[in-house]
Amino acid sequence: MEHIRMPKVENVRLLVRSSSRRTQVGTLYLTATHTIFVGKGSEDRNELWVLHSLVCNVVKHKASQSGYPLLIICKNFQVIQFIIPQESDCHDVYISLSRLSRPEKYEELYCFSFNPSVDKAEREHSWDFLDLKAEYSRMGLPNKLWHVTPINREYRVCDTYPADLFVPKSVTLPVIVGSSKFRSRGRFPTLSYYCKENHTTICRSSQPLSGFSARCLEDEQMLQAIMKSNPGSRFMYVVDTRPKLNAMANRAAGKGYENEDNYCNIKFQFIGIENIHVMRNSQQKLIEVSALRSPSMGEFLTGLENSDWLRHIKSIMEAGLFISKAVAEEGVSVLVHCSDGWDRTAQVCSVASVLLDPYYRTLKGLMVLIEKDWVSFGHMFSHRCGHLIGEAKEVSPVIDQFLECVWQLMEQFPCAFEYNEKFLISIHNHIYSCHYGNFICNSQKERKDLCIKEKTHSMWLHLWEKKLDFMNPLFKPDQSQNQGLLRPSTAPYCFKYWRRLYNRFDRELHPRQSELDCLMTVKEETQQLEEELALYEQKMAVLDKERAKTLYMQKGVLDSKQALWSLPLDTSLANTPQDYIGGAPNVFTLQQGERERAELCLFGDQTKSSDADNSDQESGVADFSSHSSGEESLPSEDSVKDPDSDETGPNRA
Amino acid sequence: MYPFFYRPSHLTLNGPWGLSSTEQYYKQTERLWDRWRVSTVNSDYSVCPSYPSAVIVPREVDDDKLIRSARFRQGGRFPVLSYCHHRNGMVIMRSSQPLTGANKKRCKEDELLLQAVIDGSELGYIIDLRSAQQAQQARMTGGGFESKSFYSHWKRIHRHHERGKIVQESLIKLVEACSDPSHSVDRWLSKLENSKWLSHVHSALSTAGLVVECVERDGHSVLVHGSEGTDNTLLVSSLAQLILDPASRTVTGFLCLLEREWIQAGHPFQQRCAHSAYSHARLKQECPIFLLLLDCVWQVWRQFPLALEFSEALLLRLAQEVYASNYGTFLCNSEQERCAAGVKENTHCLFQSLLRPDIEEQYLNPLYEPTDLAIWPSVHPQSLQLWTGLFLRWTEYAQNMEEAREEVWSIVKEHHEQAGPDRTNNTLSTHCDTLTPFENLMDELTIL
């Protein structure tokens, strides 16, 4: 609170970004955690809350006629512009916000003060929601070739790695220690993904400290052991995700890459993904393009091209595709590293996992994947997302790029993902918001030292509870092409600008009607109806047993009744018979007829209308309610109809 | 030509050809009866060879005046009614450029005709689809524009639109860019930008939006023209109608719109759509304006996926038919030529055949829910996309989209089965409520 020089300013104007004409007058409040704008007059949509931890930058603009503009630029790409009448007020707000949005200590972050009304047990439950042990056992680990090594339990061998790590059973502790001493930051090769179908693995590490000629026997043994743990293959890939030039330059600093001559049976491969600084600049350019006010088509496309952003996304995707193909198609294990093994390595391993394993295309699967490959393996969220004031050079949109790769895949495979883009955007938002403790700190050790689990809440359960918002109605898990390996095209036209993320808050840029939302509603309702139907079927099954006998005797009459109600029906209803095939035909047609009528009883909204279609359906309803006497109303000339043609007739109509 | 020999067993030549006529449109539009009339001054195509035999004009302007006005307009395309807005009676007119020439000729009858269009209301807008400079230059070759001093109640707005060869070259470049998947992203984006195709889509949609803004929001009538009035003019007037008029968003309505605004209005299909993108013969007349229209309609559908009764499949079918067809619909350049060639007697009508129930079904949008409001598309570059369904039609990319499309159908069908069609419609309609008039305001286009 001591940083707030001005808790409240009246008569502030809020500008809507895309149109200078639409503004709103109201009061601006600064609290310890939020900037709040409350519009005057209008009833709804007039409150705007911005978390301080989401604020990326505060900018004062030159005074205009109407006052002093203050720009708040957020990490979720929201840009808010206020116009404050008094210069001194504007300055005070500016100074306060500048300080509030740049916390110096973890304890200042919002997740430590966020206190929803849940008790301790519930908070603990939120942290237990994801269990990495369960994830490894889902993959089929531990097994006879791989086990958990206790070596890093106290984070002594590698303080940026998680406590539990999978290594081949055949490697001894000295080998691990030796290998870790030969790797940057001690990040020795360890398992990231295990494919139980063919025992292939994706392992990850940091670069070896090879310099120009150094070698390490233990490290060579380590790789040998990983290779041998995949009995089906006689070599393994070592993928260095850096451009070759960068890797060579590192040799001068005593780091570098594996020499193929020193390691048996490895195939070494460079994949030129640029470093965090290039990516940061690229995204900056992209954001500038996205914020252009009414650019021409040419300006936009040129800006998009010059940002190079999509080229970087493509290179990450291609790296992921290379690895996933090696695993699924060639059956060859892969070791991935970059420099430190927590940025590009995390991106590439997780993209490959999404391509390989349909589980990661489900809601929970993606959560687990981020928890495993990013959070537990020490992606430096605090540095990369700039949670605390510090080195601006450490900030880089590495996780943004992973989420975007998933989005690009969703665009190519609309039926392969259980989640929708809102899910990705929510994750993105919360990675930066510091609302939950998940993405605080740079490693598991730091989080443990800070007692994150005791002091904050976990985001995953929160997202899981809102999962209805995040479902993709088109998801078809059983479709063969959505199982197993996804093979995305990496043709340049497959990489698109992610409007929903970068122009998230520019409402007028997005489609005014959402196909997917609409489908979701339709789908949910169908499900609901199916449930109700099942209930009625149960009830009816009892009745049917009693009536089956009578029905056989009345066969001819019943068939004609079927014809009577089905003829005027809409064709869309007509293919119902196919779905119910499997019983004795005559009993069956009746059952189905009854089902339809049961629905009409349940949802009797059609009965209001008096046209021909509905009056027939109404009589159907009446028949059902007084079933045994129904046949009286039937015209006898229809009773000669062939039962088969009754079933197929409406289909062809 | 092949359509003259195409005789499928399920079609007969005796059926009606075409969906509607000027007279029918007039009859259906009650708002017109008072102040407008159907003129048959062009019944022998002598006044304007590219117009249909009947056109709708203000009641108080007689045929003699029309003939004089026609002499003052390029190709005889005098201002005629294209659309009357059902909500406020404002109209969209179209014509070709006036032949004012270098010495600023004027034509009293033409001025009277336009005066009669606005009839007492204070202002009408002329949307000239050329830049002010181009319009000035046109005077050197005998063309020109309506000068403020002679058409005092009309305000002229210039919007630059590319035409002819430039648009054709765009298409060639775009198709070339799409056919090579080995490009780098940079090269692809630069080729996409360089083709300028999306820029044409952008300008077409924003000018159409401007027209709609004049008619719907500001309540003024509009006259649209470029030079000849057979290409961009039709593009803009038909897009404006799609945005404005719920009736033109049904399958039948859309096909009627195409028939009125493109076929009967004399878009020279034979000259414009002879060779598509792969020809290197430099044909002066070739120009994919109709394809551009289909692309724009696709963009509207992307932004309002529930508002059109037809689906992308119909647009794709039309894109194919316009270049190579068994039907006579897109033959010739005008009604006059079609009459002379006996198209109606000797070929089948594409639109009629698309509307046969069993065929039409495959072109329906399963999520269609009519809305009465204007559907203003966003014209920000971020909101416009490459029409992958057309330009990447034969790639694996399109196959995945096809799968998604089928899934949409199956979800809706399942719902139909469970709940019946009425209830499905109800569910869909609750989703359209979000489309409030407020949200429809389009800020980017300001005309005053």
Short mmCIF file of C-alpha atoms in Angstrom, two decimals, chain B residues 135-446:
data_model
loop_
_atom_site.label_atom_id
_atom_site.label_comp_id
_atom_site.label_asym_id
_atom_site.label_seq_id
_atom_site.Cartn_x
_atom_site.Cartn_y
_atom_site.Cartn_z
CA ALA B 135 -12.07 9.98 -62.37
CA GLN B 136 -10.47 13.24 -63.49
CA GLN B 137 -8.33 11.40 -65.98
CA ALA B 138 -11.35 9.59 -67.35
CA ARG B 139 -12.58 12.92 -68.69
CA MET B 140 -9.75 12.93 -71.19
CA THR B 141 -11.18 9.84 -72.81
CA GLY B 142 -14.72 11.07 -72.80
CA GLY B 143 -15.78 9.70 -69.42
CA GLY B 144 -16.04 11.57 -66.17
CA PHE B 145 -18.00 12.01 -62.99
CA GLU B 146 -21.04 13.81 -61.67
CA SER B 147 -19.98 17.33 -60.83
CA LYS B 148 -21.14 18.89 -57.62
CA SER B 149 -22.63 21.90 -59.35
CA PHE B 150 -25.03 19.92 -61.53
CA TYR B 151 -25.93 17.20 -59.04
CA SER B 152 -26.22 19.40 -56.01
CA HIS B 153 -28.03 16.89 -53.84
CA TRP B 154 -25.54 14.14 -54.37
CA LYS B 155 -22.31 13.81 -52.48
CA ARG B 156 -19.56 11.99 -54.31
CA ILE B 157 -17.13 9.66 -52.52
CA HIS B 158 -14.21 8.14 -54.33
CA ARG B 159 -12.93 4.70 -53.42
CA HIS B 160 -10.14 3.27 -55.44
CA HIS B 161 -10.67 -0.24 -56.78
CA GLU B 162 -8.33 -2.17 -59.00
CA ARG B 163 -9.79 -3.68 -62.11
CA GLY B 164 -9.15 -5.77 -65.16
CA LYS B 165 -5.65 -6.97 -65.76
CA ILE B 166 -4.38 -6.04 -62.30
CA VAL B 167 -6.94 -8.24 -60.54
CA GLN B 168 -6.27 -11.05 -62.99
CA GLU B 169 -2.56 -10.85 -62.29
CA SER B 170 -3.30 -10.96 -58.57
CA LEU B 171 -5.10 -14.21 -59.02
CA ILE B 172 -2.29 -15.69 -61.10
CA LYS B 173 0.29 -14.67 -58.50
CA LEU B 174 -1.77 -15.99 -55.62
CA VAL B 175 -2.39 -19.34 -57.22
CA GLU B 176 1.29 -19.58 -58.05
CA ALA B 177 2.21 -18.83 -54.42
CA CYS B 178 -0.26 -21.41 -53.13
CA SER B 179 1.01 -24.13 -55.39
CA ASP B 180 4.50 -24.22 -53.97
CA PRO B 181 4.57 -25.55 -50.39
CA SER B 182 8.36 -25.47 -50.26
CA HIS B 183 8.57 -21.72 -49.79
CA SER B 184 9.80 -20.32 -46.51
CA VAL B 185 7.25 -18.49 -44.41
CA ASP B 186 8.81 -15.18 -45.31
CA ARG B 187 8.67 -15.88 -48.97
CA TRP B 188 5.09 -17.08 -48.70
CA LEU B 189 3.97 -13.96 -46.82
CA SER B 190 5.75 -11.73 -49.22
CA LYS B 191 4.18 -13.50 -52.18
CA LEU B 192 0.78 -13.34 -50.55
CA GLU B 193 1.21 -9.65 -49.94
CA ASN B 194 2.61 -9.12 -53.39
CA SER B 195 -0.34 -10.78 -55.06
CA LYS B 196 -2.58 -8.09 -53.56
CA TRP B 197 -5.54 -10.46 -53.73
CA LEU B 198 -6.47 -9.90 -50.10
CA SER B 199 -6.17 -6.17 -50.65
CA HIS B 200 -8.84 -6.45 -53.32
CA VAL B 201 -11.01 -8.43 -50.90
CA HIS B 202 -10.37 -5.74 -48.34
CA SER B 203 -11.39 -2.87 -50.57
CA ALA B 204 -14.46 -4.64 -51.93
CA LEU B 205 -15.74 -5.41 -48.45
CA SER B 206 -15.01 -1.99 -47.05
CA THR B 207 -16.70 -0.17 -49.92
CA ALA B 208 -19.68 -2.47 -49.59
CA GLY B 209 -19.66 -1.65 -45.88
CA LEU B 210 -19.61 2.03 -46.76
CA VAL B 211 -22.64 1.62 -49.00
CA VAL B 212 -24.46 -0.22 -46.25
CA GLU B 213 -23.57 2.47 -43.79
CA CYS B 214 -25.09 5.11 -46.07
CA VAL B 215 -28.26 3.13 -46.60
CA GLU B 216 -28.88 1.47 -43.25
CA ARG B 217 -27.37 3.76 -40.67
CA ASP B 218 -27.57 7.18 -42.27
CA GLY B 219 -30.69 6.54 -44.34
CA HIS B 220 -29.54 7.82 -47.70
CA SER B 221 -29.81 6.40 -51.16
CA VAL B 222 -26.68 5.47 -53.03
CA LEU B 223 -25.56 5.35 -56.64
CA VAL B 224 -22.62 3.06 -57.32
CA HIS B 225 -20.53 3.19 -60.46
CA GLY B 226 -17.02 2.81 -61.73
CA SER B 227 -16.29 3.13 -65.41
CA GLU B 228 -18.27 0.56 -67.36
CA GLY B 229 -20.46 -0.42 -64.45
CA THR B 230 -20.19 -4.11 -65.23
CA ASP B 231 -17.55 -5.30 -62.78
CA ASN B 232 -16.67 -3.60 -59.51
CA THR B 233 -20.04 -1.86 -59.55
CA LEU B 234 -21.80 -5.21 -59.45
CA LEU B 235 -19.35 -6.53 -56.89
CA VAL B 236 -20.05 -3.70 -54.48
CA SER B 237 -23.80 -3.53 -55.01
CA SER B 238 -24.29 -7.27 -54.53
CA LEU B 239 -22.06 -7.44 -51.44
CA ALA B 240 -23.94 -4.53 -49.93
CA GLN B 241 -27.17 -6.43 -50.44
CA LEU B 242 -25.79 -9.53 -48.82
CA ILE B 243 -24.83 -7.48 -45.78
CA LEU B 244 -28.12 -5.60 -45.65
CA ASP B 245 -30.79 -7.96 -46.75
CA PRO B 246 -31.67 -11.16 -44.88
CA ALA B 247 -33.54 -12.39 -47.96
CA SER B 248 -30.33 -12.54 -49.98
CA ARG B 249 -28.69 -14.82 -47.41
CA THR B 250 -30.83 -17.85 -48.20
CA VAL B 251 -29.81 -20.24 -50.94
CA THR B 252 -32.60 -19.11 -53.20
CA GLY B 253 -32.11 -15.48 -52.28
CA PHE B 254 -28.41 -15.61 -52.94
CA LEU B 255 -28.82 -17.27 -56.31
CA CYS B 256 -31.50 -14.74 -57.20
CA LEU B 257 -29.11 -11.99 -56.20
CA LEU B 258 -26.44 -13.42 -58.48
CA GLU B 259 -28.94 -13.75 -61.26
CA ARG B 260 -30.19 -10.19 -60.97
CA GLU B 261 -26.93 -8.47 -60.20
CA TRP B 262 -24.55 -10.45 -62.37
CA ILE B 263 -26.29 -12.37 -65.09
CA GLN B 264 -29.16 -10.08 -65.95
CA ALA B 265 -27.17 -6.95 -65.12
CA GLY B 266 -24.72 -7.91 -67.83
CA HIS B 267 -21.45 -8.96 -66.26
CA PRO B 268 -19.52 -10.16 -69.30
CA PHE B 269 -18.87 -13.68 -68.00
CA GLN B 270 -17.62 -14.99 -71.28
CA GLN B 271 -14.93 -12.35 -71.52
CA ARG B 272 -14.00 -12.32 -67.84
CA CYS B 273 -13.95 -15.99 -66.97
CA ALA B 274 -12.56 -17.73 -70.01
CA HIS B 275 -9.24 -18.95 -68.70
CA SER B 276 -8.87 -18.74 -64.94
CA ALA B 277 -5.44 -18.44 -63.35
CA TYR B 278 -3.26 -20.74 -65.36
CA SER B 279 -3.41 -19.07 -68.73
CA HIS B 280 -0.46 -17.03 -69.78
CA ALA B 281 -2.20 -15.73 -72.82
CA ARG B 282 -2.51 -12.08 -71.93
CA LEU B 283 -6.19 -11.70 -72.44
CA LYS B 284 -7.25 -8.13 -72.11
CA GLN B 285 -10.74 -8.95 -70.96
CA GLU B 286 -10.03 -11.72 -68.46
CA CYS B 287 -10.74 -10.73 -64.86
CA PRO B 288 -11.83 -12.81 -61.84
CA ILE B 289 -14.22 -10.25 -60.38
CA PHE B 290 -16.86 -12.91 -59.80
CA LEU B 291 -14.34 -15.06 -57.94
CA LEU B 292 -13.52 -12.01 -55.87
CA LEU B 293 -17.20 -11.73 -54.99
CA LEU B 294 -17.28 -15.36 -53.89
CA ASP B 295 -14.19 -14.80 -51.76
CA CYS B 296 -15.81 -11.78 -50.11
CA VAL B 297 -18.95 -13.78 -49.42
CA TRP B 298 -16.77 -16.46 -47.87
CA GLN B 299 -15.18 -13.85 -45.62
CA VAL B 300 -18.64 -12.74 -44.51
CA TRP B 301 -19.55 -16.34 -43.78
CA ARG B 302 -16.38 -16.79 -41.71
CA GLN B 303 -17.38 -13.85 -39.57
CA PHE B 304 -21.07 -14.76 -39.37
CA PRO B 305 -21.09 -18.54 -39.53
CA LEU B 306 -24.77 -18.70 -38.60
CA ALA B 307 -26.14 -15.97 -40.83
CA LEU B 308 -26.00 -17.58 -44.27
CA GLU B 309 -28.25 -20.43 -45.28
CA PHE B 310 -25.72 -21.78 -47.74
CA SER B 311 -22.32 -23.24 -46.98
CA GLU B 312 -18.85 -22.89 -48.40
CA ALA B 313 -19.63 -25.80 -50.69
CA LEU B 314 -22.03 -23.67 -52.71
CA LEU B 315 -19.41 -20.98 -53.18
CA LEU B 316 -16.89 -23.59 -54.29
CA ARG B 317 -19.36 -25.05 -56.73
CA LEU B 318 -20.07 -21.63 -58.20
CA ALA B 319 -16.35 -20.90 -58.43
CA GLN B 320 -16.00 -24.02 -60.50
CA GLU B 321 -19.10 -23.57 -62.63
CA VAL B 322 -18.22 -20.06 -63.66
CA TYR B 323 -15.11 -21.34 -65.41
CA ALA B 324 -16.31 -24.67 -66.71
CA SER B 325 -19.93 -25.62 -66.71
CA ASN B 326 -22.41 -28.04 -68.12
CA TYR B 327 -25.05 -25.40 -67.73
CA GLY B 328 -25.87 -22.35 -69.76
CA THR B 329 -26.16 -19.94 -66.88
CA PHE B 330 -22.74 -18.33 -67.19
CA LEU B 331 -22.64 -18.34 -70.98
CA CYS B 332 -22.43 -15.13 -73.02
CA ASN B 333 -21.93 -11.56 -71.88
CA SER B 334 -25.44 -10.20 -71.66
CA GLU B 335 -29.09 -11.06 -71.88
CA GLN B 336 -29.13 -9.89 -75.47
CA GLU B 337 -26.43 -12.37 -76.43
CA ARG B 338 -28.13 -15.16 -74.52
CA CYS B 339 -31.36 -14.48 -76.36
CA ALA B 340 -29.62 -14.51 -79.69
CA ALA B 341 -27.83 -17.75 -78.91
CA GLY B 342 -30.96 -19.40 -77.62
CA VAL B 343 -29.36 -20.19 -74.29
CA LYS B 344 -32.65 -20.42 -72.47
CA GLU B 345 -34.13 -22.77 -74.98
CA ASN B 346 -31.17 -25.05 -75.48
CA THR B 347 -29.30 -25.34 -72.20
CA HIS B 348 -30.07 -26.15 -68.61
CA CYS B 349 -30.13 -23.57 -65.86
CA LEU B 350 -27.54 -24.09 -63.14
CA PHE B 351 -29.49 -22.25 -60.49
CA GLN B 352 -32.61 -24.27 -61.10
CA SER B 353 -30.66 -27.45 -60.75
CA LEU B 354 -28.89 -26.29 -57.57
CA LEU B 355 -32.26 -25.72 -55.99
CA ARG B 356 -33.51 -29.25 -56.49
CA PRO B 357 -34.07 -30.49 -52.93
CA ASP B 358 -31.68 -33.43 -53.11
CA ILE B 359 -28.92 -31.22 -54.54
CA GLU B 360 -29.60 -28.21 -52.40
CA GLU B 361 -29.13 -30.21 -49.23
CA GLN B 362 -25.40 -30.54 -49.74
CA TYR B 363 -25.04 -26.79 -49.95
CA LEU B 364 -26.90 -25.94 -46.77
CA ASN B 365 -25.30 -24.50 -43.70
CA PRO B 366 -26.33 -26.75 -40.81
CA LEU B 367 -26.08 -23.89 -38.34
CA TYR B 368 -28.15 -21.41 -40.32
CA GLU B 369 -30.25 -19.16 -38.21
CA PRO B 370 -31.75 -16.14 -39.97
CA THR B 371 -31.15 -12.74 -38.51
CA ASP B 372 -32.90 -9.57 -39.56
CA LEU B 373 -29.98 -7.35 -38.82
CA ALA B 374 -27.33 -6.14 -41.17
CA ILE B 375 -24.21 -8.28 -40.82
CA TRP B 376 -21.34 -5.84 -40.89
CA PRO B 377 -18.13 -7.67 -41.52
CA SER B 378 -14.91 -6.52 -39.94
CA VAL B 379 -12.51 -5.34 -42.60
CA HIS B 380 -9.38 -5.21 -40.49
CA PRO B 381 -6.55 -7.08 -42.17
CA GLN B 382 -6.40 -9.29 -39.09
CA SER B 383 -9.98 -10.37 -39.73
CA LEU B 384 -9.54 -11.32 -43.37
CA GLN B 385 -8.08 -14.66 -44.29
CA LEU B 386 -6.95 -16.57 -47.28
CA TRP B 387 -9.82 -18.67 -48.63
CA THR B 388 -8.11 -21.97 -48.02
CA GLY B 389 -11.12 -23.97 -49.19
CA LEU B 390 -10.64 -22.60 -52.68
CA PHE B 391 -6.97 -21.79 -53.03
CA LEU B 392 -5.67 -24.79 -51.11
CA ARG B 393 -8.46 -27.04 -52.22
CA TRP B 394 -6.30 -29.94 -53.24
CA THR B 395 -3.97 -30.04 -50.25
CA GLU B 396 -4.13 -32.24 -47.16
CA TYR B 397 -5.02 -29.09 -45.29
CA ALA B 398 -8.40 -29.02 -46.97
CA GLN B 399 -9.09 -32.66 -46.12
CA ASN B 400 -8.95 -31.93 -42.41
CA MET B 401 -11.39 -29.08 -42.90
CA GLU B 402 -13.69 -31.46 -44.71
CA GLU B 403 -13.60 -33.76 -41.71
CA ALA B 404 -14.54 -30.85 -39.46
CA ARG B 405 -17.40 -29.92 -41.75
CA GLU B 406 -18.78 -33.44 -41.58
CA GLU B 407 -18.52 -33.38 -37.83
CA VAL B 408 -20.55 -30.18 -37.68
CA TRP B 409 -23.24 -31.90 -39.71
CA SER B 410 -23.26 -34.97 -37.54
CA ILE B 411 -23.54 -32.93 -34.34
CA VAL B 412 -26.50 -31.02 -35.71
CA LYS B 413 -28.10 -34.15 -37.13
CA GLU B 414 -27.73 -35.93 -33.85
CA HIS B 415 -29.49 -33.07 -32.19
CA HIS B 416 -32.24 -33.21 -34.80
CA GLU B 417 -32.74 -36.86 -34.06
CA GLN B 418 -32.92 -36.33 -30.37
CA ALA B 419 -34.93 -33.19 -30.24
CA GLY B 420 -36.57 -32.62 -33.57
CA PRO B 421 -35.83 -29.80 -35.99
CA ASP B 422 -37.93 -27.18 -34.25
CA ARG B 423 -35.99 -27.46 -31.11
CA THR B 424 -32.69 -27.38 -32.97
CA ASN B 425 -33.75 -24.13 -34.51
CA ASN B 426 -34.61 -22.80 -31.10
CA THR B 427 -31.21 -23.71 -29.77
CA LEU B 428 -29.52 -22.10 -32.69
CA SER B 429 -31.56 -18.97 -32.46
CA THR B 430 -30.62 -18.39 -28.84
CA HIS B 431 -27.11 -18.07 -30.17
CA CYS B 432 -27.97 -15.31 -32.52
CA ASP B 433 -29.21 -13.03 -29.80
CA THR B 434 -25.67 -11.99 -29.15
CA LEU B 435 -25.79 -10.13 -32.41
CA THR B 436 -27.14 -6.85 -31.18
CA PRO B 437 -27.39 -3.81 -33.39
CA PHE B 438 -24.97 -2.06 -31.10
CA GLU B 439 -22.24 -4.52 -31.83
CA ASN B 440 -22.88 -4.16 -35.47
CA LEU B 441 -21.76 -0.61 -35.61
CA MET B 442 -18.78 -0.39 -37.76
CA ASP B 443 -16.41 2.22 -36.53
CA GLU B 444 -13.82 2.11 -39.21
CA LEU B 445 -16.05 3.50 -41.85
CA THR B 446 -16.86 7.08 -41.36
#
